[in-house]
Amino acid sequence: MAKDKKFVSEITSRDEDFAQWFTDVVVKAELIDYSSIKGFTIMRPYGQALWENIQKSLDAKFKATGHENVAMPMLIPESLLQKEKDHVVGFAPEVAWVTHGGNEKLEERLCVRPTSETLFCDHWAHTLQTYRQLPMKYNQWCSVVRWEKTTRPFLRGREFFWQEGHTIHETAEEAKNETLSILDMYADFAEKELMMPVIKGKKTESEKFAGAEATYTIEAMMHDGKALQSGTSHYFGDGFAKAYEVNFADRNNTISYPFQTSWGISTRIIGALIMSHGDDYGLIIPPAVAPIQIVIIPIAQHKEGVLEKANELKTRLEKSFRVKVDDSDYSAGWKFNQYEMKGVPLRLEIGPKDIENNQCVIVRRDNREKTFVSLDNLEEEIIRLTKELEQSIYNKAKENLESRTETLDTMEEIIASSNAKDGFIKTLWCGDAECEAAMKEQAGLSSRCMPFGEQDNIDGVCPVCGKAAHHRVVWGKAY
Amino acid sequence: MAKDKKFVSEITSRDEDFAQWFTDVVVKAELIDYSSIKGFTIMRPYGQALWENIQKSLDAKFKATGHENVAMPMLIPESLLQKEKDHVVGFAPEVAWVTHGGNEKLEERLCVRPTSETLFCDHWAHTLQTYRQLPMKYNQWCSVVRWEKTTRPFLRGREFFWQEGHTIHETAEEAKNETLSILDMYADFAEKELMMPVIKGKKTESEKFAGAEATYTIEAMMHDGKALQSGTSHYFGDGFAKAYEVNFADRNNTISYPFQTSWGISTRIIGALIMSHGDDYGLIIPPAVAPIQIVIIPIAQHKEGVLEKANELKTRLEKSFRVKVDDSDYSAGWKFNQYEMKGVPLRLEIGPKDIENNQCVIVRRDNREKTFVSLDNLEEEIIRLTKELEQSIYNKAKENLESRTETLDTMEEIIASSNAKDGFIKTLWCGDAECEAAMKEQAGLSSRCMPFGEQDNIDGVCPVCGKAAHHRVVWGKAY
């Protein structure tokens, strides 16, 4: 117990300093290491395995809905970046520039992609010819670079990993449907696999993606009440297509411009799940994406038959689950702490007494409750405990979201609430960018989104200007 | 038949101009598209699907042998690149330099990784502490950039995709074993999945990787007799470890340096399989990695029941194979040509007559032979035909390799043979770099490798200098 305390004291508690807790846990759980360049992190095996599980799940969903993977170049010529004027204004100030190849200065400088709309458009400009080729529904997994001033692992990196989907369609309606059905896919993934409740909505004009007609988002709330934008989906209309001369012979054999979307989820989502579920013992990784779903710890492993039994259980369980046996010479207590830090959902302990009784002990990571389980129905019990854990961490996150969400009417209330604590504040809004800026200025709140399903029957006034409101907005303080 | 000819005439024949055939086929089969930057290509869905199949197969082999994936930053500070002197001399002249982040000039310029030994060493320098952590066996899938002067799709790009494995071990012996067992894994993959015979061997001093103690290679021969280095595995000793201060407390609790390896296979392997197996109708993709293993072409698809039957067969076959039905309104003849161009191993034709007779037609891509197959034993026949195709394309490539390999003794013979045709020439060699340079100068040949199993009982002289030989070398003209 003394040892337990000592180990745990190596990470800051969440209540003491949530930001420090976060950086402690991502390092101690061996998700990442810092590199020698600010804002560039190293994904260690455990972090990469987690990301690969996220990739595998999303990639299968993309493919099942007719999307195909491609790979675009990592560099973009400056002239190509500049063709869509809102886009270049949005991204040029934060890109990394390649100016030399070997010993020679380049004729035109190239930026490391901050996002790849321009590259996809350039490709489509010389491959799209007829409506028969539409829709083209592409995705790529890659890293992108944005020269951020302040950086934090997973949350804001100068390099980060993501998927970026890019599609073009014959009609605006089809493209709009794509934008929204991807948003639904993201929300489902967040809620059902990462066990993170999210709010779906539309971004305001000032928060939308550079060059987009509309940006949709899923917004999650972290344990500390701050907001984290966890996935976005953009509808472009035919703006990029026109700027990049992407066109095709339509059904009437006249030249038409396709309607475009893009959408992405990044390694930020790892930051989101950490800050949604983690506790003072470390990570709690949702089972669907956990690199290790069950860790088997042999108890008194030097005793006859213990390691054999542990390995026999591994062989049995790895048919259905991701399992690891830790038979290292560290103490059982050290191992308990280690895999709690790493957020492994279930710990299975097996010792001489358990073997005698044809049972084992299973400990849930979230509430650390022990259950004695007969080896006869081990798989069923694991599934039951996994489902309970999932439901429980979802409920906890949902409760956090709900208890920290207020619906307010006046600036006085809004400012008081924002000063008192972090959370979501719902208000009406006239739609004016100046009122949005005032909310930032006066209450320190940024608009997260105009939530779906809450935009009808709006009857009231904007708390800033007092004019008639047209929207309902969720405001918050964002990572 | 007229249409058939016309279509096929769109690609240059191999005998007329092999280089042009290659660039024709990679574009027409929609593997790649050119981007607006020289040497940067776009992997289109069909090319990317092929690469993903290669990745999936290799990744599973790496993981099964205890390797873990990680992700290092894409940029390397100049000072970090410079710590190992042979390495920097080898790579600095061909890297792309990032000099600006946003509007600001960087204090130190950063290169886009040309390879990542330096990054792995930097990471290990602050994570490795004890022998208990060894071995560390890491791999990453990424793209790298090398500012090549002449570029060709798949064969030599300024950006290319690859996996790079990096491992450190307690002992030199263990690291050497790793280097060689990875080489065996690469050779097995090439021979058994890509159906490409390869020669395993050791590179000469002048051809080894910058900073390595030894480089091992698998060398394949293309249809035109030229050599293609298809995968390499390097042993570093403790040179990088010392340069980057990577060390650990060993079993005697004294400071030791680990022994290191790295190894890689890139998208070049796609170039290799194309130039090994393709013919004047286009690609022939080995079934193990083919994005589409069977394409189903409905014949007279407007007739009742044909499309239904085609889709029924798809549903049945996709349990075991990667299958596509092409029910587009192009003619059957157009489709035949299209999927021959794309190298789909088997074409399944199903029309009203076939349905009546409970059969279909299967056409092998390699020899274009038709077989009538009863629907009762379709799967068995597909497996049989697939195996026959695999064996047949392997044999053809093997025969090409063997018939174009000569063992010669004198410079006169060597020069005459090299002038007459492209192929491998085996000779003895004294081991002197000057004689190796003379072989290039006089006969236009570079050393491919010193093949395994042929280095014993060497009795004779170097054809260049006439002194006693110590090695047997395979020479060739390389892509």
PDB file of C-alpha atoms in Angstrom, chain B residues 284-388:
ATOM      1  CA  ILE B 284       0.106  -8.611 -63.841  1.00  0.00           C
ATOM      2  CA  ILE B 285      -0.344  -8.281 -60.095  1.00  0.00           C
ATOM      3  CA  PRO B 286       0.554 -11.251 -57.890  1.00  0.00           C
ATOM      4  CA  PRO B 287      -2.671 -12.530 -56.265  1.00  0.00           C
ATOM      5  CA  ALA B 288      -1.389 -12.210 -52.681  1.00  0.00           C
ATOM      6  CA  VAL B 289      -1.287  -8.417 -52.946  1.00  0.00           C
ATOM      7  CA  ALA B 290      -3.789  -7.736 -55.755  1.00  0.00           C
ATOM      8  CA  PRO B 291      -6.435  -5.131 -54.805  1.00  0.00           C
ATOM      9  CA  ILE B 292      -8.896  -7.096 -56.952  1.00  0.00           C
ATOM     10  CA  GLN B 293      -8.185 -10.821 -57.187  1.00  0.00           C
ATOM     11  CA  ILE B 294     -11.207 -11.666 -59.310  1.00  0.00           C
ATOM     12  CA  VAL B 295     -13.166  -9.309 -61.508  1.00  0.00           C
ATOM     13  CA  ILE B 296     -16.618 -10.526 -62.482  1.00  0.00           C
ATOM     14  CA  ILE B 297     -17.792  -9.344 -65.901  1.00  0.00           C
ATOM     15  CA  PRO B 298     -21.474  -9.949 -66.629  1.00  0.00           C
ATOM     16  CA  ILE B 299     -21.989 -10.865 -70.312  1.00  0.00           C
ATOM     17  CA  ALA B 300     -25.139  -9.468 -71.954  1.00  0.00           C
ATOM     18  CA  GLN B 301     -25.894  -7.912 -68.617  1.00  0.00           C
ATOM     19  CA  HIS B 302     -29.202  -6.445 -69.777  1.00  0.00           C
ATOM     20  CA  LYS B 303     -30.593  -9.980 -70.061  1.00  0.00           C
ATOM     21  CA  GLU B 304     -32.728 -11.217 -67.236  1.00  0.00           C
ATOM     22  CA  GLY B 305     -30.897 -12.777 -64.331  1.00  0.00           C
ATOM     23  CA  VAL B 306     -27.365 -11.970 -65.454  1.00  0.00           C
ATOM     24  CA  LEU B 307     -26.594  -9.120 -63.062  1.00  0.00           C
ATOM     25  CA  GLU B 308     -28.321 -10.954 -60.245  1.00  0.00           C
ATOM     26  CA  LYS B 309     -26.148 -14.000 -60.854  1.00  0.00           C
ATOM     27  CA  ALA B 310     -23.007 -11.851 -61.087  1.00  0.00           C
ATOM     28  CA  ASN B 311     -23.801 -10.231 -57.750  1.00  0.00           C
ATOM     29  CA  GLU B 312     -24.699 -13.556 -56.215  1.00  0.00           C
ATOM     30  CA  LEU B 313     -21.287 -14.911 -57.232  1.00  0.00           C
ATOM     31  CA  LYS B 314     -19.638 -11.817 -55.786  1.00  0.00           C
ATOM     32  CA  THR B 315     -21.354 -12.315 -52.440  1.00  0.00           C
ATOM     33  CA  ARG B 316     -20.323 -15.949 -52.495  1.00  0.00           C
ATOM     34  CA  LEU B 317     -16.711 -15.344 -53.501  1.00  0.00           C
ATOM     35  CA  GLU B 318     -15.931 -12.330 -51.356  1.00  0.00           C
ATOM     36  CA  LYS B 319     -15.962 -14.571 -48.311  1.00  0.00           C
ATOM     37  CA  SER B 320     -12.598 -15.865 -49.509  1.00  0.00           C
ATOM     38  CA  PHE B 321     -11.316 -13.461 -52.168  1.00  0.00           C
ATOM     39  CA  ARG B 322     -11.137  -9.758 -53.060  1.00  0.00           C
ATOM     40  CA  VAL B 323     -13.809  -9.484 -55.736  1.00  0.00           C
ATOM     41  CA  LYS B 324     -15.330  -6.761 -57.882  1.00  0.00           C
ATOM     42  CA  VAL B 325     -18.285  -6.856 -60.271  1.00  0.00           C
ATOM     43  CA  ASP B 326     -18.082  -4.345 -63.113  1.00  0.00           C
ATOM     44  CA  ASP B 327     -21.675  -3.665 -64.120  1.00  0.00           C
ATOM     45  CA  SER B 328     -20.916  -0.298 -65.735  1.00  0.00           C
ATOM     46  CA  ASP B 329     -22.320   0.398 -69.202  1.00  0.00           C
ATOM     47  CA  TYR B 330     -18.989  -0.032 -70.973  1.00  0.00           C
ATOM     48  CA  SER B 331     -18.792  -2.958 -73.389  1.00  0.00           C
ATOM     49  CA  ALA B 332     -17.560  -6.325 -72.193  1.00  0.00           C
ATOM     50  CA  GLY B 333     -14.573  -5.948 -74.520  1.00  0.00           C
ATOM     51  CA  TRP B 334     -13.646  -2.611 -72.967  1.00  0.00           C
ATOM     52  CA  LYS B 335     -13.856  -4.181 -69.538  1.00  0.00           C
ATOM     53  CA  PHE B 336     -11.680  -7.130 -70.518  1.00  0.00           C
ATOM     54  CA  ASN B 337      -8.988  -4.712 -71.625  1.00  0.00           C
ATOM     55  CA  GLN B 338      -9.398  -2.479 -68.611  1.00  0.00           C
ATOM     56  CA  TYR B 339      -8.835  -5.235 -66.051  1.00  0.00           C
ATOM     57  CA  GLU B 340      -6.045  -6.793 -68.064  1.00  0.00           C
ATOM     58  CA  MET B 341      -4.359  -3.377 -67.971  1.00  0.00           C
ATOM     59  CA  LYS B 342      -4.898  -3.332 -64.216  1.00  0.00           C
ATOM     60  CA  GLY B 343      -3.396  -6.793 -63.860  1.00  0.00           C
ATOM     61  CA  VAL B 344      -6.339  -8.459 -62.082  1.00  0.00           C
ATOM     62  CA  PRO B 345      -5.231 -12.115 -61.773  1.00  0.00           C
ATOM     63  CA  LEU B 346      -8.536 -13.785 -62.710  1.00  0.00           C
ATOM     64  CA  ARG B 347     -11.480 -12.634 -64.814  1.00  0.00           C
ATOM     65  CA  LEU B 348     -14.778 -14.408 -64.321  1.00  0.00           C
ATOM     66  CA  GLU B 349     -17.290 -14.086 -67.176  1.00  0.00           C
ATOM     67  CA  ILE B 350     -20.908 -15.013 -66.608  1.00  0.00           C
ATOM     68  CA  GLY B 351     -23.640 -14.806 -69.277  1.00  0.00           C
ATOM     69  CA  PRO B 352     -27.083 -16.296 -69.963  1.00  0.00           C
ATOM     70  CA  LYS B 353     -25.649 -19.458 -71.545  1.00  0.00           C
ATOM     71  CA  ASP B 354     -23.289 -20.006 -68.618  1.00  0.00           C
ATOM     72  CA  ILE B 355     -26.132 -19.621 -66.169  1.00  0.00           C
ATOM     73  CA  GLU B 356     -28.130 -22.235 -68.084  1.00  0.00           C
ATOM     74  CA  ASN B 357     -25.196 -24.616 -67.859  1.00  0.00           C
ATOM     75  CA  ASN B 358     -24.393 -23.835 -64.211  1.00  0.00           C
ATOM     76  CA  GLN B 359     -20.922 -22.690 -65.197  1.00  0.00           C
ATOM     77  CA  CYS B 360     -18.768 -19.660 -65.817  1.00  0.00           C
ATOM     78  CA  VAL B 361     -15.645 -18.795 -67.751  1.00  0.00           C
ATOM     79  CA  ILE B 362     -12.439 -17.968 -65.913  1.00  0.00           C
ATOM     80  CA  VAL B 363      -9.573 -16.308 -67.734  1.00  0.00           C
ATOM     81  CA  ARG B 364      -6.092 -16.217 -66.246  1.00  0.00           C
ATOM     82  CA  ARG B 365      -4.415 -12.844 -66.670  1.00  0.00           C
ATOM     83  CA  ASP B 366      -0.918 -14.193 -67.321  1.00  0.00           C
ATOM     84  CA  ASN B 367      -1.550 -16.549 -70.250  1.00  0.00           C
ATOM     85  CA  ARG B 368      -5.107 -15.315 -70.993  1.00  0.00           C
ATOM     86  CA  GLU B 369      -6.332 -18.920 -71.137  1.00  0.00           C
ATOM     87  CA  LYS B 370     -10.036 -19.598 -70.783  1.00  0.00           C
ATOM     88  CA  THR B 371     -11.380 -22.354 -68.553  1.00  0.00           C
ATOM     89  CA  PHE B 372     -15.018 -23.372 -68.222  1.00  0.00           C
ATOM     90  CA  VAL B 373     -15.700 -23.930 -64.554  1.00  0.00           C
ATOM     91  CA  SER B 374     -18.724 -25.536 -62.951  1.00  0.00           C
ATOM     92  CA  LEU B 375     -20.296 -23.311 -60.322  1.00  0.00           C
ATOM     93  CA  ASP B 376     -20.395 -26.353 -58.040  1.00  0.00           C
ATOM     94  CA  ASN B 377     -16.649 -26.257 -57.442  1.00  0.00           C
ATOM     95  CA  LEU B 378     -15.896 -22.635 -58.184  1.00  0.00           C
ATOM     96  CA  GLU B 379     -13.775 -21.880 -55.094  1.00  0.00           C
ATOM     97  CA  GLU B 380     -11.554 -24.933 -55.603  1.00  0.00           C
ATOM     98  CA  GLU B 381     -11.019 -24.041 -59.251  1.00  0.00           C
ATOM     99  CA  ILE B 382     -10.187 -20.443 -58.384  1.00  0.00           C
ATOM    100  CA  ILE B 383      -7.623 -21.606 -55.870  1.00  0.00           C
ATOM    101  CA  ARG B 384      -6.144 -24.023 -58.407  1.00  0.00           C
ATOM    102  CA  LEU B 385      -5.955 -21.383 -61.141  1.00  0.00           C
ATOM    103  CA  THR B 386      -4.501 -18.824 -58.728  1.00  0.00           C
ATOM    104  CA  LYS B 387      -1.763 -21.241 -57.697  1.00  0.00           C
ATOM    105  CA  GLU B 388      -1.018 -22.058 -61.319  1.00  0.00           C
TER     106      GLU B 388
END
